[in-house]
PDB file of C-alpha atoms in Angstrom:
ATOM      1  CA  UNK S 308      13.657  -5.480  -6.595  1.00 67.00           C
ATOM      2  CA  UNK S 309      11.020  -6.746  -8.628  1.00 66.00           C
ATOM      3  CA  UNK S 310       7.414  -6.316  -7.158  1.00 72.00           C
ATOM      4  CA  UNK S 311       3.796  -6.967  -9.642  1.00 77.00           C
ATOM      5  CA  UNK S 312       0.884  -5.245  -8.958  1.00 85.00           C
ATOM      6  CA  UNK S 313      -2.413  -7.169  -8.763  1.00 84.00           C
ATOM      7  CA  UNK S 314      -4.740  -3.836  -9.416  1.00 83.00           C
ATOM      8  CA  UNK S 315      -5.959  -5.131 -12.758  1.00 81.00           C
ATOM      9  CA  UNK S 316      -5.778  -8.932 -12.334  1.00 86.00           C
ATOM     10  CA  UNK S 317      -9.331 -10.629 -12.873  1.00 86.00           C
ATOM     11  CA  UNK S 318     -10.383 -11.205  -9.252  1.00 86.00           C
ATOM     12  CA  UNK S 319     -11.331 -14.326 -10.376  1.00 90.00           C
ATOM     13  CA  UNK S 320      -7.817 -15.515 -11.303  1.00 91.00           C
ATOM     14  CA  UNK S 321      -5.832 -13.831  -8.669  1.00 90.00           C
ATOM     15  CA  UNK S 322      -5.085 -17.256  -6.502  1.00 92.00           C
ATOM     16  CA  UNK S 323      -3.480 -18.307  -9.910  1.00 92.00           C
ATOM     17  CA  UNK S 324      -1.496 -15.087 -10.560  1.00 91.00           C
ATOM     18  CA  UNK S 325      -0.127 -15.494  -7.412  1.00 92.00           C
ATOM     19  CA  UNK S 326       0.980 -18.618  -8.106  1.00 92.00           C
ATOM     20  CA  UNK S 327       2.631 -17.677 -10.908  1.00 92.00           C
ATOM     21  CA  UNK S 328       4.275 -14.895  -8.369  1.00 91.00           C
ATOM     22  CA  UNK S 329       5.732 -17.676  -6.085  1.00 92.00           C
ATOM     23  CA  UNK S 330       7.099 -19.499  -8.688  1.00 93.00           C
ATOM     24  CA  UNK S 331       9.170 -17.129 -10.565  1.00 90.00           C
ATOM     25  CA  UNK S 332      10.980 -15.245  -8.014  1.00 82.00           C
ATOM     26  CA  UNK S 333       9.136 -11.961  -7.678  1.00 88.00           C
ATOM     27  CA  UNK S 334       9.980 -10.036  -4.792  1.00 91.00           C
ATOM     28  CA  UNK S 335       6.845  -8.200  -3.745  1.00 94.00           C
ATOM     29  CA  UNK S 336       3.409  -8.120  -4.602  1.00 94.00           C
ATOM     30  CA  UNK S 337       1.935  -3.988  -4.479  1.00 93.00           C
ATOM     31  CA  UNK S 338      -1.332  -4.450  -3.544  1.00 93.00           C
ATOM     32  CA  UNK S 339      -3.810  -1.277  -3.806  1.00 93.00           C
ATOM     33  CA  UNK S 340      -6.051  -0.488  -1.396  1.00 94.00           C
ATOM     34  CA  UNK S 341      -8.944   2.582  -2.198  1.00 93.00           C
ATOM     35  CA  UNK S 342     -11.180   3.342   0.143  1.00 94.00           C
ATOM     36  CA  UNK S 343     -14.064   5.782  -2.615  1.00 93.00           C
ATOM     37  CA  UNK S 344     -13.243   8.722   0.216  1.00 95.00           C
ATOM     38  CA  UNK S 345      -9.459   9.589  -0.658  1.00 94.00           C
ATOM     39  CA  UNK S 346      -9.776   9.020  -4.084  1.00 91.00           C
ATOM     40  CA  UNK S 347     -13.157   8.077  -5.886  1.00 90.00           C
ATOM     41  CA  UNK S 348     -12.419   4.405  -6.836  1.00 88.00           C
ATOM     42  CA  UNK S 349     -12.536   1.499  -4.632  1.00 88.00           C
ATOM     43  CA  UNK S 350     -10.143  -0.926  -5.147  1.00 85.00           C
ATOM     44  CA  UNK S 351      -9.603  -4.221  -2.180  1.00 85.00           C
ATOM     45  CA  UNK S 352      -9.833  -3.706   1.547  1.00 84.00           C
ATOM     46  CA  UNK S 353      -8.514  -5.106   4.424  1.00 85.00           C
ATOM     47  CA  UNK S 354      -9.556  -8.513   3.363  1.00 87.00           C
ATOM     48  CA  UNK S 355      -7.012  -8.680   0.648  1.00 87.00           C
ATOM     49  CA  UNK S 356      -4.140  -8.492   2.427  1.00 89.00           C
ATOM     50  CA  UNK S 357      -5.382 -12.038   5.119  1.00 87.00           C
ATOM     51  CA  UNK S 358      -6.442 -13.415   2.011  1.00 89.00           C
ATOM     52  CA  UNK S 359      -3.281 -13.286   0.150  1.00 92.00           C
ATOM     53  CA  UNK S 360      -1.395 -14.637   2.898  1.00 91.00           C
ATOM     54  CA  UNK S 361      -2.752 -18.292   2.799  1.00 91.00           C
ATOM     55  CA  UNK S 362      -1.484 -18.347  -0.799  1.00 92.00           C
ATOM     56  CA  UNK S 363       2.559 -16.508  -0.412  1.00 93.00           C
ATOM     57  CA  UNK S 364       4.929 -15.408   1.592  1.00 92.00           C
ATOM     58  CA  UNK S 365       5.885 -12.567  -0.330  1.00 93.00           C
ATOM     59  CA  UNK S 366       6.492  -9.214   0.731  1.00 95.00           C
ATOM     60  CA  UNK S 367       3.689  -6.798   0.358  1.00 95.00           C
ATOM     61  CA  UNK S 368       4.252  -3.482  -0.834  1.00 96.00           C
ATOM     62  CA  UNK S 369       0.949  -2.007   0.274  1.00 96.00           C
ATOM     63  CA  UNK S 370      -0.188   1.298  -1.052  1.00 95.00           C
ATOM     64  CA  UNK S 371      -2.887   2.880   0.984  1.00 96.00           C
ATOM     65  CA  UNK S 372      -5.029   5.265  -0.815  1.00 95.00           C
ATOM     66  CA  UNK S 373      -7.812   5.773   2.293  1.00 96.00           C
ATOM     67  CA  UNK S 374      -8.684   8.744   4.283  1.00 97.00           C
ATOM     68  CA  UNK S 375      -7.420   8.202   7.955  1.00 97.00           C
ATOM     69  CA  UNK S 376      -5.144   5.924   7.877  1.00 97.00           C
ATOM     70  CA  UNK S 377      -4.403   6.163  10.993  1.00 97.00           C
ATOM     71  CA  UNK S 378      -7.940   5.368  12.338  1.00 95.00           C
ATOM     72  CA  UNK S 379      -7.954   2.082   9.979  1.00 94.00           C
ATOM     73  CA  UNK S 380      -4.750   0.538  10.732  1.00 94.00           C
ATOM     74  CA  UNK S 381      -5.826  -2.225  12.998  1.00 93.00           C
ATOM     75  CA  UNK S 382      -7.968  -3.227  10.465  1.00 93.00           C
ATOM     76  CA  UNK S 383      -4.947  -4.785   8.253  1.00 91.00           C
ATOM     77  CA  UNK S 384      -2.638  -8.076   8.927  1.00 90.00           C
ATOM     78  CA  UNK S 385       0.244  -6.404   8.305  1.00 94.00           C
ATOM     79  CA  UNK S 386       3.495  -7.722   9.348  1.00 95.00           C
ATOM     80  CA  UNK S 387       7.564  -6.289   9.340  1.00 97.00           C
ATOM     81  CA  UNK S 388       8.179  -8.219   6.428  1.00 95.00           C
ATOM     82  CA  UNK S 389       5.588  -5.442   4.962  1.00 96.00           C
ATOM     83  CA  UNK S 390       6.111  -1.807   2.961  1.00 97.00           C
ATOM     84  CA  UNK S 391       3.483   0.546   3.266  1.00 97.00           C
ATOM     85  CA  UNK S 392       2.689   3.909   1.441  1.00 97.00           C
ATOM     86  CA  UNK S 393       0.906   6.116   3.253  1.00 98.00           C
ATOM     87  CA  UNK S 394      -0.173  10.047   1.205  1.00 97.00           C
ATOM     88  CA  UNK S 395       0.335  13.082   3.009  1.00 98.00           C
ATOM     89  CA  UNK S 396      -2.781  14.458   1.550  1.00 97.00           C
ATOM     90  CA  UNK S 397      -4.687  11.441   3.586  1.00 97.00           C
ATOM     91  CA  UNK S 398      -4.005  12.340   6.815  1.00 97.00           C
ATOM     92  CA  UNK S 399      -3.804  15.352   9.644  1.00 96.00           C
ATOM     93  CA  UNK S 400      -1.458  14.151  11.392  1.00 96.00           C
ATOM     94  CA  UNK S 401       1.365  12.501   9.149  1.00 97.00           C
ATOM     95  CA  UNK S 402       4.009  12.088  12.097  1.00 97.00           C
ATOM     96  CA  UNK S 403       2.088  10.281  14.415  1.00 97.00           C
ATOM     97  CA  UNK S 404       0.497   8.411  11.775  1.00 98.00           C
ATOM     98  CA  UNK S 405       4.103   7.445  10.026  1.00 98.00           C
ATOM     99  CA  UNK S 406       5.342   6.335  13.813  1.00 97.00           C
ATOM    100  CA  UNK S 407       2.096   3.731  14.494  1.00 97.00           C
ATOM    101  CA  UNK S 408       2.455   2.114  10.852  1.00 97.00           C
ATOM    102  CA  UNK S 409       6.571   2.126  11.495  1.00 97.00           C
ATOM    103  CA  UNK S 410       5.447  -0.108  14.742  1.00 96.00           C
ATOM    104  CA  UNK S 411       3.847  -2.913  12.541  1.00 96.00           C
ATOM    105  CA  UNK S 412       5.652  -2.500   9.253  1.00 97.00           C
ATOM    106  CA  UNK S 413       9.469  -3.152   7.744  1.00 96.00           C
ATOM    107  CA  UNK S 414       9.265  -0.517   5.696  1.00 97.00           C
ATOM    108  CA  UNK S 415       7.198   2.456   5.489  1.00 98.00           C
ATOM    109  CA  UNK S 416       7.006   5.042   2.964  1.00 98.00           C
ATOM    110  CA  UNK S 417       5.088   8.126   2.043  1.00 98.00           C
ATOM    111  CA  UNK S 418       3.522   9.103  -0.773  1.00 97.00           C
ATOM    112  CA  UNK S 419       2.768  12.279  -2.269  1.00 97.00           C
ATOM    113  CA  UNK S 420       0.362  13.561  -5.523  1.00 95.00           C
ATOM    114  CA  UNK S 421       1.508  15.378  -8.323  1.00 94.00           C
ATOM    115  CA  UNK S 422       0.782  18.680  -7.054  1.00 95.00           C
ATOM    116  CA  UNK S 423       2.051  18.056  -3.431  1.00 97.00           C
ATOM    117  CA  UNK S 424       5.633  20.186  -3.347  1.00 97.00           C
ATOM    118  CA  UNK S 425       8.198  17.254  -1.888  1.00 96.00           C
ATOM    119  CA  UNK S 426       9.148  20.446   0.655  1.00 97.00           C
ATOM    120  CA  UNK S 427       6.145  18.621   2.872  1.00 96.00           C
ATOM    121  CA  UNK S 428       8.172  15.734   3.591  1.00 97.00           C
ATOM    122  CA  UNK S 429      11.243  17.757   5.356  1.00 96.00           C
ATOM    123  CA  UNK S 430       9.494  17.035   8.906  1.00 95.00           C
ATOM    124  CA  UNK S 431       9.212  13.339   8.642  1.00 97.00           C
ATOM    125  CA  UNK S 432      11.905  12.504   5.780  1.00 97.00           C
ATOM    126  CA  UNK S 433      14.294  11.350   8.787  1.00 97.00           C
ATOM    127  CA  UNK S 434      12.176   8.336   9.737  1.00 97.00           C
ATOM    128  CA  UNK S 435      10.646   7.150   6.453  1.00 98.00           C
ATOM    129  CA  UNK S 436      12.233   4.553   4.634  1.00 97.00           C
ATOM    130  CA  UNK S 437      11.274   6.075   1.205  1.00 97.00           C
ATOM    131  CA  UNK S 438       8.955   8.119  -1.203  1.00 97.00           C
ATOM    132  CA  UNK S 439       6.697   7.174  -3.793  1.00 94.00           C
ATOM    133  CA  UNK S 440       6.054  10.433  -5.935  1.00 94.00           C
ATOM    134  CA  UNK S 441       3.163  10.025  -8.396  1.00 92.00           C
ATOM    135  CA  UNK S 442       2.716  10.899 -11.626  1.00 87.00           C
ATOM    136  CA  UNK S 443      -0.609  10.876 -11.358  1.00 80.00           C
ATOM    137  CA  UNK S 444      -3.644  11.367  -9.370  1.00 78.00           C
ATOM    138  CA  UNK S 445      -4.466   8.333  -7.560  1.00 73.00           C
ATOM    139  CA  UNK S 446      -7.143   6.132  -8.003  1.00 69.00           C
ATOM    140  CA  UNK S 447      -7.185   4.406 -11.298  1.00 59.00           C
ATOM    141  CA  UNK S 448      -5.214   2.355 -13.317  1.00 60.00           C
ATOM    142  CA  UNK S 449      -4.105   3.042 -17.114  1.00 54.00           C
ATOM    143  CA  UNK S 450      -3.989   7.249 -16.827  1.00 50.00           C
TER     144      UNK S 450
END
């Protein structure tokens, strides 16, 4: 599975990366949303993702790097043709907050930081669909 991320594209040219995207085959675009609470940068918002959609049908392989997830998650268009990642460290409640994304979503994964043990995810690794493990601390590109 081949998916592109759009985190450093020139906002100003994204309409024609995407086009590129459509036309060779890609299979997702990630798309990196940073909400300057959960990690200091801030990267797209909701917008993005009903923006995008008027230009692909592409799967989105979302990766949510907000505080609260849970509390934000009527805020995106997201359909079951979508994967989200969700971090443990972002939320109290990761369960219930896995199991109202899982309603919405085709895929939904969680995502842990560096110094997160992966013994967290033995509660909820029966309903995820997968991890993403980071090698680094979220929030920036090129580290």
């Amino acid at each position: 599975m081949f998916s592109s991320s759009i985190m450093c594209v020139n906002q100003l040219e994204l309409k024609d990366y995407i086009e590129v995207f459509n036309r060779h085959d890609f299979d997702m675009i990630h798309i990196d949303i940073m909400d300057g609470k959960f990690v200091n940068n801030i990267m797209y918002g909701p917008y993005i993702i009903n923006d995008l959609r008027k230009y692909t049908d592409l799967k989105f392989d979302i990766h949510l790097m907000i505080d609260k997830p849970e509390y934000k998650i009527n805020m995106f268009n997201l359909t079951k043709k979508d994967r989200v990642s969700i971090h443990y460290e972002s939320t109290k409640n990761l369960m219930q907050t896995i199991l109202m994304y899982k309603e919405k979503v085709g895929e939904i994964f969680v995502a842990i930081n560096p110094a997160t043990p992966i013994s967290v995810l033995e509660e909820v690794i029966d309903i995820i669909d997968g991890v993403l493990i980071m090698c680094v601390n979220p929030g920036f590109a090129s580290q």
